[in-house]
Amino acid sequence: MPVLPQKEFLYLQIVLMFFWCLISIKAWNPSTNPLADRQYRTYRNGIIDPRARWTRFFIFVDPEFNNTERMIIRGVASELQEILPCVKFWMWPKGRSPSDFRESYIHVTKSKNGCASEVGRMLNGSQKLELDPKCTDSNTILHEMIHALGLHHEQAQPDRDKYVKILWQNIKKGKENNFRKYDPKEVSSFGVPYNPKSIMQYSSKAFSANGEPTMVTTDGKIITKPTELQWTDIEKLKRMYNC
Ligand SMILES: [Zn+2]
């Protein structure tokens, strides 16, 4: 086998190192790699991924919300601010809008069909948090904002089958995806125990096709609609954000 002289071998190493760096930078930086960006958005639930976390959580409430609704949203933001002092929660004052704003921010909008939020921080610009008239209570807004901060539903945890049983036969056709559990590489419970009373937990009748439960605890108990933030939700947020 031919052996390269030491000098040539060094040059070859430098050239290989250069290409390796180039490839790594391309793969890491989503803004220069459309594929990486798309994958990141598709698998946005990666709360393990530090890019999905916020340092400044900007909230723009659409002008179509009235003063009472704005006040509820502001109250939820203050509650989260107390839990996560290392994140700056900030709401645009009424009458001001984020035109030309370059950082990621939450745009709270009205919808006609349910409430929804992306999970975790997206990359640059606005991301919607939709609320229909039935979801303007503080618990639901809290649930959606916690999604935006990076937490999935409680039953999305990889180890959920130890705590809840999914009754697939009762789920509305096409809604099964809402009951998927995630890969441990994507999400983590950060060592906090499963809590069926979590504000992020579906109740037993969620997405039921026939009025029968779609999910019960493993010992067969009905799960009721969450009524308040649990210590496990708070602890998980704190551990996820390390604050
Ligand atoms: Zn949800």
Short mmCIF file of C-alpha atoms and ligand atoms in Angstrom, two decimals:
data_model
loop_
_atom_site.label_atom_id
_atom_site.label_comp_id
_atom_site.label_asym_id
_atom_site.label_seq_id
_atom_site.Cartn_x
_atom_site.Cartn_y
_atom_site.Cartn_z
CA MET A 1 0.00 0.00 0.00
CA PRO A 2 1.50 3.39 -1.04
CA VAL A 3 2.34 5.67 1.87
CA LEU A 4 1.92 9.45 1.47
CA PRO A 5 4.90 11.57 2.44
CA GLN A 6 4.26 13.36 5.75
CA LYS A 7 3.85 16.85 4.15
CA GLU A 8 1.31 15.66 1.56
CA PHE A 9 -0.56 13.78 4.26
CA LEU A 10 -0.84 17.00 6.29
CA TYR A 11 -2.20 18.90 3.24
CA LEU A 12 -4.75 16.16 2.63
CA GLN A 13 -5.87 16.37 6.26
CA ILE A 14 -6.28 20.17 6.02
CA VAL A 15 -8.33 19.89 2.81
CA LEU A 16 -10.56 17.18 4.33
CA MET A 17 -11.02 19.23 7.50
CA PHE A 18 -12.06 22.26 5.42
CA PHE A 19 -14.76 20.29 3.58
CA TRP A 20 -15.97 18.70 6.81
CA CYS A 21 -16.37 22.17 8.40
CA LEU A 22 -18.21 23.42 5.32
CA ILE A 23 -20.66 20.49 5.38
CA SER A 24 -21.23 20.82 9.14
CA ILE A 25 -22.00 24.54 8.91
CA LYS A 26 -24.44 23.96 6.03
CA ALA A 27 -26.24 21.19 7.90
CA TRP A 28 -26.42 23.10 11.17
CA ASN A 29 -27.63 26.49 10.02
CA PRO A 30 -31.31 26.20 8.99
CA SER A 31 -31.32 29.56 7.23
CA THR A 32 -28.72 28.36 4.73
CA ASN A 33 -30.19 24.92 4.37
CA PRO A 34 -33.83 24.81 3.26
CA LEU A 35 -34.06 21.08 3.89
CA ALA A 36 -32.87 21.39 7.48
CA ASP A 37 -35.34 24.23 7.99
CA ARG A 38 -38.22 22.18 6.65
CA GLN A 39 -37.31 19.18 8.79
CA TYR A 40 -37.05 21.37 11.84
CA ARG A 41 -40.54 22.71 11.23
CA THR A 42 -42.01 19.29 10.55
CA TYR A 43 -40.52 17.83 13.72
CA ARG A 44 -40.94 21.06 15.63
CA ASN A 45 -42.01 19.16 18.73
CA GLY A 46 -38.37 18.64 19.54
CA ILE A 47 -38.47 20.31 22.89
CA ILE A 48 -35.09 18.72 23.49
CA ASP A 49 -33.85 20.93 20.65
CA PRO A 50 -32.62 24.17 22.29
CA ARG A 51 -33.46 26.15 19.12
CA ALA A 52 -37.15 25.67 19.91
CA ARG A 53 -36.83 27.65 23.15
CA TRP A 54 -37.37 31.35 23.68
CA THR A 55 -35.25 33.91 25.43
CA ARG A 56 -37.75 36.66 24.66
CA PHE A 57 -41.37 35.62 24.27
CA PHE A 58 -43.03 38.41 22.31
CA ILE A 59 -46.82 38.37 22.05
CA PHE A 60 -48.83 40.33 19.51
CA VAL A 61 -52.55 40.17 20.25
CA ASP A 62 -54.62 40.78 17.14
CA PRO A 63 -56.71 44.00 17.33
CA GLU A 64 -59.92 41.95 16.92
CA PHE A 65 -59.66 40.84 20.57
CA ASN A 66 -61.55 43.03 23.04
CA ASN A 67 -60.11 44.55 26.21
CA THR A 68 -61.32 41.74 28.47
CA GLU A 69 -59.75 39.10 26.25
CA ARG A 70 -56.51 41.09 26.09
CA MET A 71 -56.51 41.29 29.86
CA ILE A 72 -56.86 37.49 30.18
CA ILE A 73 -53.97 36.97 27.73
CA ARG A 74 -51.86 39.47 29.67
CA GLY A 75 -52.68 37.65 32.93
CA VAL A 76 -51.52 34.34 31.46
CA ALA A 77 -48.29 35.94 30.23
CA SER A 78 -47.66 37.33 33.76
CA GLU A 79 -48.26 33.90 35.29
CA LEU A 80 -45.74 32.35 32.90
CA GLN A 81 -43.30 35.19 33.58
CA GLU A 82 -43.30 34.24 37.27
CA ILE A 83 -42.63 30.60 36.44
CA LEU A 84 -39.88 31.40 33.93
CA PRO A 85 -37.96 34.47 35.13
CA CYS A 86 -35.15 33.71 32.65
CA VAL A 87 -37.51 34.32 29.69
CA LYS A 88 -38.67 37.86 28.99
CA PHE A 89 -42.42 37.94 28.28
CA TRP A 90 -43.49 41.04 26.46
CA MET A 91 -46.79 42.09 24.91
CA TRP A 92 -47.18 44.77 22.27
CA PRO A 93 -49.24 47.65 23.67
CA LYS A 94 -52.68 48.07 22.12
CA GLY A 95 -52.51 49.97 18.83
CA ARG A 96 -48.94 48.95 18.08
CA SER A 97 -48.02 46.17 15.71
CA PRO A 98 -44.84 44.25 14.90
CA SER A 99 -44.34 45.55 11.35
CA ASP A 100 -40.77 44.82 10.24
CA PHE A 101 -40.11 42.87 13.43
CA ARG A 102 -37.41 40.32 12.68
CA GLU A 103 -37.43 38.12 15.76
CA SER A 104 -39.83 35.23 16.38
CA TYR A 105 -43.10 36.26 18.01
CA ILE A 106 -46.53 34.87 18.84
CA HIS A 107 -49.45 36.28 16.87
CA VAL A 108 -52.62 35.58 18.83
CA THR A 109 -55.45 35.41 16.30
CA LYS A 110 -59.12 34.51 16.28
CA SER A 111 -60.21 31.32 14.61
CA LYS A 112 -63.54 29.67 13.88
CA ASN A 113 -62.50 26.09 14.50
CA GLY A 114 -60.77 25.43 17.75
CA CYS A 115 -57.58 26.52 19.43
CA ALA A 116 -54.12 25.66 18.26
CA SER A 117 -50.51 26.59 18.61
CA GLU A 118 -47.19 25.54 17.19
CA VAL A 119 -45.03 23.64 19.67
CA GLY A 120 -41.89 25.54 20.55
CA ARG A 121 -40.33 28.58 18.91
CA MET A 122 -40.32 28.57 15.14
CA LEU A 123 -37.66 30.25 13.09
CA ASN A 124 -38.06 34.00 12.54
CA GLY A 125 -41.21 36.05 12.18
CA SER A 126 -44.69 35.35 13.43
CA GLN A 127 -46.18 32.07 14.54
CA LYS A 128 -49.89 31.76 15.13
CA LEU A 129 -51.67 30.94 18.32
CA GLU A 130 -55.32 30.56 17.34
CA LEU A 131 -58.24 30.94 19.69
CA ASP A 132 -61.88 30.44 18.83
CA PRO A 133 -64.58 32.07 21.00
CA LYS A 134 -64.77 28.92 23.17
CA CYS A 135 -61.08 29.08 24.08
CA THR A 136 -60.63 32.52 25.56
CA ASP A 137 -60.58 31.31 29.18
CA SER A 138 -57.26 31.54 30.99
CA ASN A 139 -56.73 27.75 31.29
CA THR A 140 -57.02 27.19 27.55
CA ILE A 141 -54.80 30.16 26.74
CA LEU A 142 -52.27 28.85 29.26
CA HIS A 143 -52.39 25.42 27.58
CA GLU A 144 -51.77 26.95 24.14
CA MET A 145 -48.98 29.23 25.37
CA ILE A 146 -47.26 26.29 27.04
CA HIS A 147 -47.38 24.54 23.64
CA ALA A 148 -45.71 27.62 22.15
CA LEU A 149 -43.07 27.45 24.88
CA GLY A 150 -42.28 23.89 23.79
CA LEU A 151 -44.38 21.36 25.70
CA HIS A 152 -46.50 18.75 24.00
CA HIS A 153 -49.60 17.12 25.37
CA GLU A 154 -48.95 14.99 28.42
CA GLN A 155 -50.06 11.88 26.53
CA ALA A 156 -47.48 12.53 23.80
CA GLN A 157 -44.70 11.43 26.14
CA PRO A 158 -42.82 8.35 24.96
CA ASP A 159 -43.60 6.42 28.18
CA ARG A 160 -47.31 7.36 28.31
CA ASP A 161 -48.53 3.75 27.86
CA LYS A 162 -47.48 3.06 31.46
CA TYR A 163 -50.05 5.63 32.63
CA VAL A 164 -52.85 5.91 30.06
CA LYS A 165 -54.58 3.58 27.64
CA ILE A 166 -55.65 4.90 24.23
CA LEU A 167 -58.96 3.47 22.99
CA TRP A 168 -58.28 3.81 19.27
CA GLN A 169 -61.65 2.34 18.24
CA ASN A 170 -63.47 5.37 19.74
CA ILE A 171 -61.37 8.09 18.09
CA LYS A 172 -62.89 10.10 15.22
CA LYS A 173 -61.52 9.03 11.85
CA GLY A 174 -58.63 11.24 10.79
CA LYS A 175 -57.95 12.50 14.33
CA GLU A 176 -55.70 9.62 15.41
CA ASN A 177 -52.63 11.78 14.91
CA ASN A 178 -53.61 13.79 17.99
CA PHE A 179 -52.85 10.71 20.06
CA ARG A 180 -49.43 9.92 18.69
CA LYS A 181 -46.58 9.58 21.09
CA TYR A 182 -43.20 11.01 20.33
CA ASP A 183 -39.76 9.59 19.99
CA PRO A 184 -37.56 9.96 23.11
CA LYS A 185 -35.03 11.66 20.82
CA GLU A 186 -37.54 14.46 20.18
CA VAL A 187 -39.25 15.02 23.51
CA SER A 188 -38.38 14.58 27.11
CA SER A 189 -40.27 14.67 30.39
CA PHE A 190 -37.10 16.11 31.98
CA GLY A 191 -37.44 13.58 34.76
CA VAL A 192 -40.85 14.93 35.88
CA PRO A 193 -43.44 12.20 36.60
CA TYR A 194 -46.48 11.70 34.34
CA ASN A 195 -49.53 13.54 35.63
CA PRO A 196 -53.01 12.81 34.22
CA LYS A 197 -54.19 16.07 35.87
CA SER A 198 -51.67 18.11 33.86
CA ILE A 199 -52.97 21.18 32.04
CA MET A 200 -51.47 19.55 28.93
CA GLN A 201 -53.48 16.32 29.30
CA TYR A 202 -56.48 15.50 27.07
CA SER A 203 -59.64 14.53 28.87
CA SER A 204 -61.20 11.10 28.29
CA LYS A 205 -63.72 12.27 25.70
CA ALA A 206 -61.31 14.24 23.48
CA PHE A 207 -61.93 13.53 19.76
CA SER A 208 -64.51 10.87 20.55
CA ALA A 209 -66.45 9.55 17.56
CA ASN A 210 -69.20 7.90 19.59
CA GLY A 211 -69.33 9.58 23.01
CA GLU A 212 -67.20 6.80 24.48
CA PRO A 213 -63.79 7.52 26.06
CA THR A 214 -60.79 7.77 23.78
CA MET A 215 -58.34 7.54 26.66
CA VAL A 216 -58.46 6.34 30.28
CA THR A 217 -55.81 5.78 32.93
CA THR A 218 -54.25 2.30 32.85
CA ASP A 219 -56.41 1.36 35.86
CA GLY A 220 -59.51 2.36 33.89
CA LYS A 221 -60.30 5.76 35.44
CA ILE A 222 -61.89 8.58 33.43
CA ILE A 223 -59.64 11.63 32.93
CA THR A 224 -61.45 14.91 33.50
CA LYS A 225 -60.74 18.26 31.85
CA PRO A 226 -57.75 19.88 33.58
CA THR A 227 -58.75 22.69 35.91
CA GLU A 228 -55.42 24.25 36.84
CA LEU A 229 -51.72 24.27 36.28
CA GLN A 230 -50.03 21.42 38.15
CA TRP A 231 -46.67 21.43 39.92
CA THR A 232 -45.48 18.93 37.30
CA ASP A 233 -46.26 21.43 34.48
CA ILE A 234 -44.35 24.15 36.33
CA GLU A 235 -41.40 21.88 37.11
CA LYS A 236 -41.21 20.64 33.51
CA LEU A 237 -41.16 24.21 32.16
CA LYS A 238 -38.48 25.21 34.64
CA ARG A 239 -36.30 22.22 33.81
CA MET A 240 -36.80 22.64 30.07
CA TYR A 241 -35.68 26.27 30.28
CA ASN A 242 -33.18 25.65 33.02
CA CYS A 243 -34.57 28.50 35.10
ZN ZN B 1 -53.11 21.20 23.07
#
